[in-house]
mmCIF file of C-alpha atoms and ligand atoms in Angstrom:
data_model
loop_
_atom_site.group_PDB
_atom_site.id
_atom_site.type_symbol
_atom_site.label_atom_id
_atom_site.label_comp_id
_atom_site.label_asym_id
_atom_site.label_seq_id
_atom_site.Cartn_x
_atom_site.Cartn_y
_atom_site.Cartn_z
ATOM 1 C CA MET G 144 0.019 0.018 -0.021
ATOM 2 C CA LYS G 145 1.369 3.458 -0.895
ATOM 3 C CA ILE G 146 0.633 6.701 0.798
ATOM 4 C CA GLY G 147 2.403 9.547 -0.951
ATOM 5 C CA LYS G 148 6.143 8.724 -1.070
ATOM 6 C CA TYR G 149 5.867 5.894 1.481
ATOM 7 C CA GLU G 150 5.228 2.267 1.096
ATOM 8 C CA ILE G 151 3.294 1.234 4.220
ATOM 9 C CA ASN G 152 3.268 -2.220 5.799
ATOM 10 C CA LEU G 153 2.039 -3.646 9.093
ATOM 11 C CA ILE G 154 4.223 -5.873 11.218
ATOM 12 C CA ASN G 155 2.793 -8.150 13.856
ATOM 13 C CA SER G 156 5.522 -8.553 16.370
ATOM 14 C CA GLY G 157 3.621 -10.939 18.650
ATOM 15 C CA TYR G 158 0.610 -11.561 20.937
ATOM 16 C CA PHE G 159 -0.181 -11.019 24.576
ATOM 17 C CA GLY G 160 -3.217 -11.166 26.834
ATOM 18 C CA LEU G 161 -4.806 -8.603 29.155
ATOM 19 C CA ASP G 162 -7.872 -8.940 31.419
ATOM 20 C CA GLY G 163 -11.021 -8.587 29.324
ATOM 21 C CA GLY G 164 -12.738 -6.593 32.038
ATOM 22 C CA ALA G 165 -9.888 -4.012 32.191
ATOM 23 C CA MET G 166 -9.891 -3.833 28.303
ATOM 24 C CA PHE G 167 -13.586 -3.072 28.157
ATOM 25 C CA GLY G 168 -14.268 -1.064 31.297
ATOM 26 C CA ILE G 169 -17.922 -1.002 32.316
ATOM 27 C CA ILE G 170 -19.091 -3.196 29.429
ATOM 28 C CA PRO G 171 -20.637 -6.529 30.800
ATOM 29 C CA LYS G 172 -18.752 -9.635 29.800
ATOM 30 C CA PRO G 173 -21.713 -11.323 27.991
ATOM 31 C CA LEU G 174 -21.405 -8.446 25.475
ATOM 32 C CA TRP G 175 -17.623 -8.294 24.877
ATOM 33 C CA GLN G 176 -16.947 -11.955 25.022
ATOM 34 C CA LYS G 177 -18.949 -12.566 21.806
ATOM 35 C CA THR G 178 -16.184 -10.771 19.841
ATOM 36 C CA ASN G 179 -13.275 -11.264 22.208
ATOM 37 C CA PRO G 180 -13.392 -14.560 24.043
ATOM 38 C CA SER G 181 -11.352 -14.900 27.208
ATOM 39 C CA ASP G 182 -9.137 -17.584 28.383
ATOM 40 C CA ASP G 183 -9.318 -19.280 31.764
ATOM 41 C CA ALA G 184 -7.559 -16.358 33.465
ATOM 42 C CA ASN G 185 -10.090 -13.915 31.866
ATOM 43 C CA ARG G 186 -7.504 -12.638 29.412
ATOM 44 C CA ILE G 187 -8.322 -11.669 25.809
ATOM 45 C CA LYS G 188 -5.842 -12.129 22.934
ATOM 46 C CA LEU G 189 -4.147 -8.959 21.808
ATOM 47 C CA ALA G 190 -1.671 -8.323 18.944
ATOM 48 C CA THR G 191 1.152 -5.922 18.899
ATOM 49 C CA ARG G 192 0.920 -4.496 15.386
ATOM 50 C CA ASN G 193 3.514 -2.046 14.400
ATOM 51 C CA LEU G 194 3.671 0.171 11.319
ATOM 52 C CA LEU G 195 6.548 0.349 8.848
ATOM 53 C CA LEU G 196 6.996 3.260 6.430
ATOM 54 C CA GLN G 197 9.609 3.013 3.686
ATOM 55 C CA ASN G 198 10.798 5.512 1.222
ATOM 56 C CA GLY G 199 14.157 4.321 -0.272
ATOM 57 C CA ASN G 200 16.686 4.292 2.567
ATOM 58 C CA ARG G 201 14.347 6.004 4.957
ATOM 59 C CA LYS G 202 12.744 3.399 7.133
ATOM 60 C CA ILE G 203 10.412 4.486 9.866
ATOM 61 C CA LEU G 204 9.071 2.034 12.508
ATOM 62 C CA VAL G 205 6.066 3.105 14.584
ATOM 63 C CA ASP G 206 5.949 1.476 18.045
ATOM 64 C CA THR G 207 8.078 -1.542 18.922
ATOM 65 C CA GLY G 208 5.736 -4.057 20.708
ATOM 66 C CA MET G 209 6.599 -5.953 23.903
ATOM 67 C CA GLY G 210 10.315 -6.546 23.337
ATOM 68 C CA ASN G 211 12.308 -9.485 24.699
ATOM 69 C CA LYS G 212 13.339 -8.361 28.122
ATOM 70 C CA TRP G 213 10.573 -10.207 30.056
ATOM 71 C CA ASP G 214 11.102 -12.669 32.873
ATOM 72 C CA GLU G 215 9.196 -16.010 33.095
ATOM 73 C CA LYS G 216 6.737 -14.637 35.753
ATOM 74 C CA SER G 217 5.675 -11.673 33.527
ATOM 75 C CA ILE G 218 5.538 -13.877 30.416
ATOM 76 C CA ASN G 219 2.920 -15.956 32.242
ATOM 77 C CA ILE G 220 1.023 -13.007 33.678
ATOM 78 C CA TYR G 221 0.741 -11.319 30.258
ATOM 79 C CA ASP G 222 0.610 -14.601 28.252
ATOM 80 C CA ILE G 223 3.323 -13.217 25.990
ATOM 81 C CA LYS G 224 3.485 -15.326 22.774
ATOM 82 C CA GLN G 225 6.360 -14.357 20.613
ATOM 83 C CA ASP G 226 9.759 -15.711 19.802
ATOM 84 C CA ASP G 227 12.867 -14.158 21.321
ATOM 85 C CA PHE G 228 13.463 -11.694 18.573
ATOM 86 C CA SER G 229 10.002 -11.334 17.099
ATOM 87 C CA LEU G 230 10.263 -7.722 15.879
ATOM 88 C CA THR G 231 13.722 -8.339 14.375
ATOM 89 C CA ASN G 232 12.499 -11.484 12.619
ATOM 90 C CA GLU G 233 9.490 -9.646 11.206
ATOM 91 C CA LEU G 234 11.650 -6.924 9.909
ATOM 92 C CA ASN G 235 13.892 -9.559 8.358
ATOM 93 C CA GLU G 236 10.944 -10.582 6.198
ATOM 94 C CA PHE G 237 11.277 -7.156 4.516
ATOM 95 C CA ASN G 238 15.026 -7.508 4.321
ATOM 96 C CA ILE G 239 15.495 -4.860 6.972
ATOM 97 C CA LYS G 240 18.097 -5.145 9.676
ATOM 98 C CA PRO G 241 17.837 -3.210 13.041
ATOM 99 C CA GLU G 242 20.655 -0.830 11.870
ATOM 100 C CA ASP G 243 18.667 0.009 8.717
ATOM 101 C CA ILE G 244 15.893 1.628 10.697
ATOM 102 C CA THR G 245 16.260 5.433 10.580
ATOM 103 C CA ASP G 246 13.426 6.532 12.745
ATOM 104 C CA VAL G 247 11.278 5.088 15.554
ATOM 105 C CA ILE G 248 8.151 6.983 16.316
ATOM 106 C CA LEU G 249 6.545 5.993 19.663
ATOM 107 C CA THR G 250 2.834 6.705 20.209
ATOM 108 C CA HIS G 251 3.345 6.569 24.032
ATOM 109 C CA LEU G 252 5.724 4.721 26.386
ATOM 110 C CA HIS G 253 3.498 1.964 27.794
ATOM 111 C CA PHE G 254 5.408 -1.359 27.800
ATOM 112 C CA ASP G 255 3.409 -2.910 24.924
ATOM 113 C CA HIS G 256 4.347 0.058 22.620
ATOM 114 C CA THR G 257 7.985 0.604 23.447
ATOM 115 C CA GLY G 258 9.164 -2.738 24.864
ATOM 116 C CA GLY G 259 11.241 -3.447 21.718
ATOM 117 C CA SER G 260 12.932 -0.096 21.756
ATOM 118 C CA THR G 261 15.823 -1.248 23.931
ATOM 119 C CA VAL G 262 17.725 -4.514 24.253
ATOM 120 C CA LEU G 263 20.068 -5.919 26.840
ATOM 121 C CA GLU G 264 23.646 -6.438 25.585
ATOM 122 C CA ASN G 265 26.589 -7.371 27.850
ATOM 123 C CA ASN G 266 24.370 -6.324 30.821
ATOM 124 C CA LYS G 267 23.744 -2.872 29.382
ATOM 125 C CA LEU G 268 20.500 -1.527 27.958
ATOM 126 C CA ILE G 269 21.061 -0.035 24.566
ATOM 127 C CA PRO G 270 18.799 1.216 21.763
ATOM 128 C CA ALA G 271 17.589 -1.728 19.682
ATOM 129 C CA PHE G 272 17.821 0.330 16.504
ATOM 130 C CA PRO G 273 21.421 1.686 16.747
ATOM 131 C CA ASN G 274 21.139 4.244 13.905
ATOM 132 C CA ALA G 275 17.588 5.457 14.577
ATOM 133 C CA LYS G 276 16.224 8.731 15.934
ATOM 134 C CA TYR G 277 13.448 7.929 18.374
ATOM 135 C CA TYR G 278 10.529 10.351 18.696
ATOM 136 C CA VAL G 279 7.929 10.743 21.519
ATOM 137 C CA GLN G 280 5.859 13.581 22.873
ATOM 138 C CA LYS G 281 7.821 15.413 25.583
ATOM 139 C CA LYS G 282 4.838 15.457 27.991
ATOM 140 C CA ASN G 283 4.420 11.689 27.640
ATOM 141 C CA TYR G 284 8.063 11.167 28.549
ATOM 142 C CA GLU G 285 7.707 13.438 31.587
ATOM 143 C CA TRP G 286 4.690 11.587 32.693
ATOM 144 C CA ALA G 287 6.294 8.174 32.019
ATOM 145 C CA ALA G 288 9.276 9.148 34.127
ATOM 146 C CA ASN G 289 7.017 10.030 36.960
ATOM 147 C CA PRO G 290 3.636 8.356 36.653
ATOM 148 C CA SER G 291 0.824 8.046 39.109
ATOM 149 C CA ASP G 292 0.372 5.053 41.428
ATOM 150 C CA LYS G 293 -2.548 4.017 39.258
ATOM 151 C CA ASP G 294 -0.527 3.632 36.017
ATOM 152 C CA LYS G 295 3.042 3.156 37.055
ATOM 153 C CA GLY G 296 2.805 -0.595 36.219
ATOM 154 C CA SER G 297 2.440 0.309 32.562
ATOM 155 C CA TYR G 298 5.641 2.329 32.296
ATOM 156 C CA ILE G 299 8.797 0.357 32.568
ATOM 157 C CA LYS G 300 11.761 2.714 32.581
ATOM 158 C CA ASP G 301 14.211 0.202 31.040
ATOM 159 C CA ASN G 302 12.152 0.622 27.821
ATOM 160 C CA PHE G 303 12.795 4.369 27.413
ATOM 161 C CA VAL G 304 15.185 5.956 29.908
ATOM 162 C CA PRO G 305 18.218 4.372 28.134
ATOM 163 C CA LEU G 306 17.123 6.075 24.923
ATOM 164 C CA PHE G 307 17.192 9.420 26.634
ATOM 165 C CA LYS G 308 20.521 8.686 28.220
ATOM 166 C CA GLU G 309 22.037 7.724 24.813
ATOM 167 C CA GLY G 310 20.791 11.031 23.397
ATOM 168 C CA VAL G 311 18.714 9.344 20.674
ATOM 169 C CA LEU G 312 15.318 10.291 21.971
ATOM 170 C CA HIS G 313 13.810 13.439 20.374
ATOM 171 C CA PHE G 314 10.908 15.261 21.944
ATOM 172 C CA ILE G 315 7.975 16.489 19.916
ATOM 173 C CA GLU G 316 5.649 19.095 21.455
ATOM 174 C CA GLY G 317 2.035 19.109 20.437
ATOM 175 C CA GLU G 318 0.186 18.367 17.156
ATOM 176 C CA GLN G 319 2.382 19.003 14.173
ATOM 177 C CA ASN G 320 3.294 17.571 10.846
ATOM 178 C CA PHE G 321 6.187 15.108 10.688
ATOM 179 C CA ASP G 322 6.386 15.550 6.901
ATOM 180 C CA ASP G 323 3.923 15.838 3.912
ATOM 181 C CA GLU G 324 2.208 12.600 4.647
ATOM 182 C CA VAL G 325 2.601 12.022 8.417
ATOM 183 C CA SER G 326 1.085 14.163 11.132
ATOM 184 C CA PHE G 327 0.463 13.693 14.815
ATOM 185 C CA VAL G 328 -2.898 13.774 16.606
ATOM 186 C CA ILE G 329 -2.607 14.166 20.313
ATOM 187 C CA ILE G 330 -4.993 12.508 22.833
ATOM 188 C CA ASN G 331 -4.956 12.654 26.567
ATOM 189 C CA GLY G 332 -7.598 10.315 27.952
ATOM 190 C CA HIS G 333 -5.626 7.043 27.969
ATOM 191 C CA THR G 334 -2.451 8.667 29.269
ATOM 192 C CA PHE G 335 -1.095 12.224 28.799
ATOM 193 C CA SER G 336 0.154 13.230 25.309
ATOM 194 C CA GLN G 337 -0.239 9.983 23.335
ATOM 195 C CA GLN G 338 0.399 10.688 19.663
ATOM 196 C CA MET G 339 -1.612 8.868 16.999
ATOM 197 C CA LEU G 340 -0.245 9.003 13.501
ATOM 198 C CA LYS G 341 -2.370 10.272 10.658
ATOM 199 C CA LEU G 342 -1.112 9.171 7.223
ATOM 200 C CA SER G 343 -2.660 10.749 4.232
ATOM 201 C CA ASP G 344 -2.286 11.688 0.588
ATOM 202 C CA SER G 345 -4.803 12.920 -1.996
ATOM 203 C CA SER G 346 -6.689 9.618 -2.126
ATOM 204 C CA ASN G 347 -6.401 7.825 1.328
ATOM 205 C CA THR G 348 -6.321 8.623 4.979
ATOM 206 C CA PHE G 349 -5.175 6.107 7.677
ATOM 207 C CA LEU G 350 -5.140 6.750 11.350
ATOM 208 C CA TYR G 351 -2.799 4.595 13.389
ATOM 209 C CA CYS G 352 -4.913 4.682 16.585
ATOM 210 C CA GLY G 353 -2.497 3.569 19.358
ATOM 211 C CA ASP G 354 -4.667 2.938 22.470
ATOM 212 C CA LEU G 355 -7.676 5.111 21.513
ATOM 213 C CA PHE G 356 -9.168 2.137 19.625
ATOM 214 C CA PRO G 357 -6.983 -0.725 20.597
ATOM 215 C CA THR G 358 -9.326 -3.185 18.789
ATOM 216 C CA ALA G 359 -12.225 -2.993 16.347
ATOM 217 C CA SER G 360 -14.455 -3.858 19.326
ATOM 218 C CA HIS G 361 -13.647 -0.483 20.941
ATOM 219 C CA ILE G 362 -15.421 1.661 18.360
ATOM 220 C CA PRO G 363 -18.705 2.090 20.263
ATOM 221 C CA LEU G 364 -18.410 5.030 22.548
ATOM 222 C CA PRO G 365 -18.821 3.457 26.094
ATOM 223 C CA TYR G 366 -16.146 0.750 25.259
ATOM 224 C CA ILE G 367 -13.407 2.506 27.168
ATOM 225 C CA MET G 368 -10.473 0.682 28.914
ATOM 226 C CA GLY G 369 -10.190 0.615 32.683
ATOM 227 C CA TYR G 370 -6.544 1.618 32.174
ATOM 228 C CA ASP G 371 -7.390 5.093 30.987
ATOM 229 C CA ILE G 372 -6.504 7.811 33.381
ATOM 230 C CA GLN G 373 -9.124 10.227 32.109
ATOM 231 C CA PRO G 374 -12.086 8.177 30.741
ATOM 232 C CA LEU G 375 -14.336 11.173 30.097
ATOM 233 C CA VAL G 376 -11.617 12.812 27.979
ATOM 234 C CA THR G 377 -11.320 9.499 26.050
ATOM 235 C CA LEU G 378 -14.976 9.666 25.414
ATOM 236 C CA ASP G 379 -14.801 13.211 23.929
ATOM 237 C CA GLU G 380 -11.705 12.159 21.882
ATOM 238 C CA LYS G 381 -13.565 9.101 20.488
ATOM 239 C CA LYS G 382 -16.470 11.372 19.406
ATOM 240 C CA ARG G 383 -14.147 13.819 17.748
ATOM 241 C CA ILE G 384 -12.129 11.236 15.830
ATOM 242 C CA LEU G 385 -14.998 9.022 14.920
ATOM 243 C CA ASN G 386 -16.961 11.976 13.500
ATOM 244 C CA LYS G 387 -14.031 12.836 11.235
ATOM 245 C CA ALA G 388 -13.363 9.190 10.346
ATOM 246 C CA ALA G 389 -16.954 8.526 9.330
ATOM 247 C CA GLU G 390 -17.226 11.791 7.370
ATOM 248 C CA GLU G 391 -13.931 11.485 5.511
ATOM 249 C CA ASN G 392 -13.897 7.655 5.207
ATOM 250 C CA TRP G 393 -10.649 7.173 7.126
ATOM 251 C CA LYS G 394 -9.265 3.660 7.702
ATOM 252 C CA LEU G 395 -8.561 3.176 11.432
ATOM 253 C CA ILE G 396 -5.518 0.957 12.096
ATOM 254 C CA PHE G 397 -5.750 -1.150 15.227
ATOM 255 C CA GLU G 398 -2.502 -1.843 17.131
ATOM 256 C CA HIS G 399 -4.008 -4.629 19.291
ATOM 257 C CA ASP G 400 -6.755 -6.319 17.382
ATOM 258 C CA PRO G 401 -5.791 -9.969 17.009
ATOM 259 C CA ASP G 402 -7.690 -10.533 13.774
ATOM 260 C CA PHE G 403 -8.349 -7.305 11.928
ATOM 261 C CA CYS G 404 -5.695 -4.673 11.171
ATOM 262 C CA SER G 405 -8.134 -1.868 10.261
ATOM 263 C CA ALA G 406 -11.713 -0.733 9.670
ATOM 264 C CA THR G 407 -13.889 2.058 8.357
ATOM 265 C CA VAL G 408 -16.697 3.366 10.523
ATOM 266 C CA ILE G 409 -20.216 4.820 10.013
ATOM 267 C CA LYS G 410 -22.439 7.034 12.155
ATOM 268 C CA THR G 411 -25.965 5.508 12.656
ATOM 269 C CA GLU G 412 -28.902 6.479 14.741
ATOM 270 C CA LYS G 413 -27.584 4.102 17.422
ATOM 271 C CA GLY G 414 -24.164 5.532 17.406
ATOM 272 C CA PHE G 415 -20.950 4.754 15.733
ATOM 273 C CA LYS G 416 -20.189 1.322 14.404
ATOM 274 C CA VAL G 417 -17.772 -0.511 12.266
ATOM 275 C CA ASN G 418 -18.641 -0.349 8.622
ATOM 276 C CA GLU G 419 -16.005 -2.672 6.961
ATOM 277 C CA LYS G 420 -13.176 -4.633 8.657
ATOM 278 C CA PHE G 421 -9.957 -5.536 6.896
ATOM 279 C CA LYS G 422 -7.285 -8.247 7.408
ATOM 280 C CA SER G 423 -4.760 -6.456 5.319
ATOM 281 C CA LEU G 424 -4.040 -2.918 4.141
HETATM 282 ZN ZN1 ZN S 48 -1.260 2.293 26.376
#
C-alpha cells in the first residue's frame, strides 16, 4: 500500500493477553466475550501491530511491541506469545536489519508500545535500533518518568530511559506535521500526550490509533478501557475522531486487534459502528 512517497506495511511482532474486564471497562462480559473470547484467566488475545513506512533508505518504524526483556513470571502473567526476537524477525521478512531503521516513532511509552525499543547487551540496556532517531511527545516522557500510582505498572523505565541517556530520544511538542504525509494527533484520555499517526495523501487517510481504539471492538463510545487515566476525556476524543473518520472515510488501524488490522466506521442513529473490517491494508 502506498501513501504519498511511502510504502506502508504492518508488522505483527507478537501476541499477549490482558484482562478482558480491564480492556472493556464498564461493558458486561456477555457483550464483549462474543467478539473477544477470554481464556481461563479472563484474558483476551491482543496483537502488537507495528507500522513500517519506507521511502528508499528512509525506514520508519512506529511502536516496537513488547520486546524481549521479560522474565518468566511476567511472560505468564501477560501470556506473551512471541519468539525471542520477534520484531527483528518480522523486519527480516522485509530484508530490514535493526541498523537500517532510521526513525522510531513512539505513540506513547506503555510497555506494549515501546518494549522493543531497547535490548540488553553485555548487561547494558542499549537502543535496539542503533542508527535510529526515536521520537515521543515530551509530555508523555515526563509523565512516564514520574507516573501516578494507578498507571506506574504500565511504564517500565528500561524501555525508554536508556534512549534518553544515549541522546537518541527526540521530543515532539504538540500536534504537528512530521512531513507531507505524516502528522500527529494528540490525545490525553488514555495517558497524557499520546500521539496517534495520521497518514494521508490525496486519495487515502489512515489513522494509526494507538490505544484510543486498541481493537475494532472499541469503536462504540462506552467501550473505554479501565486503564485510561481520564475516561471522560477519552469519550470526547472518541467522538471527535469518529465523526471525522466517518465523514472522511478514514481507515482506522488497530494496534492490538488479534484478527483485523483496520476498519472504516459509520455513524448510525444508534451511534458509531464498524462499517468494513480488513485483514490487510
Ligand atoms: Zn497504552
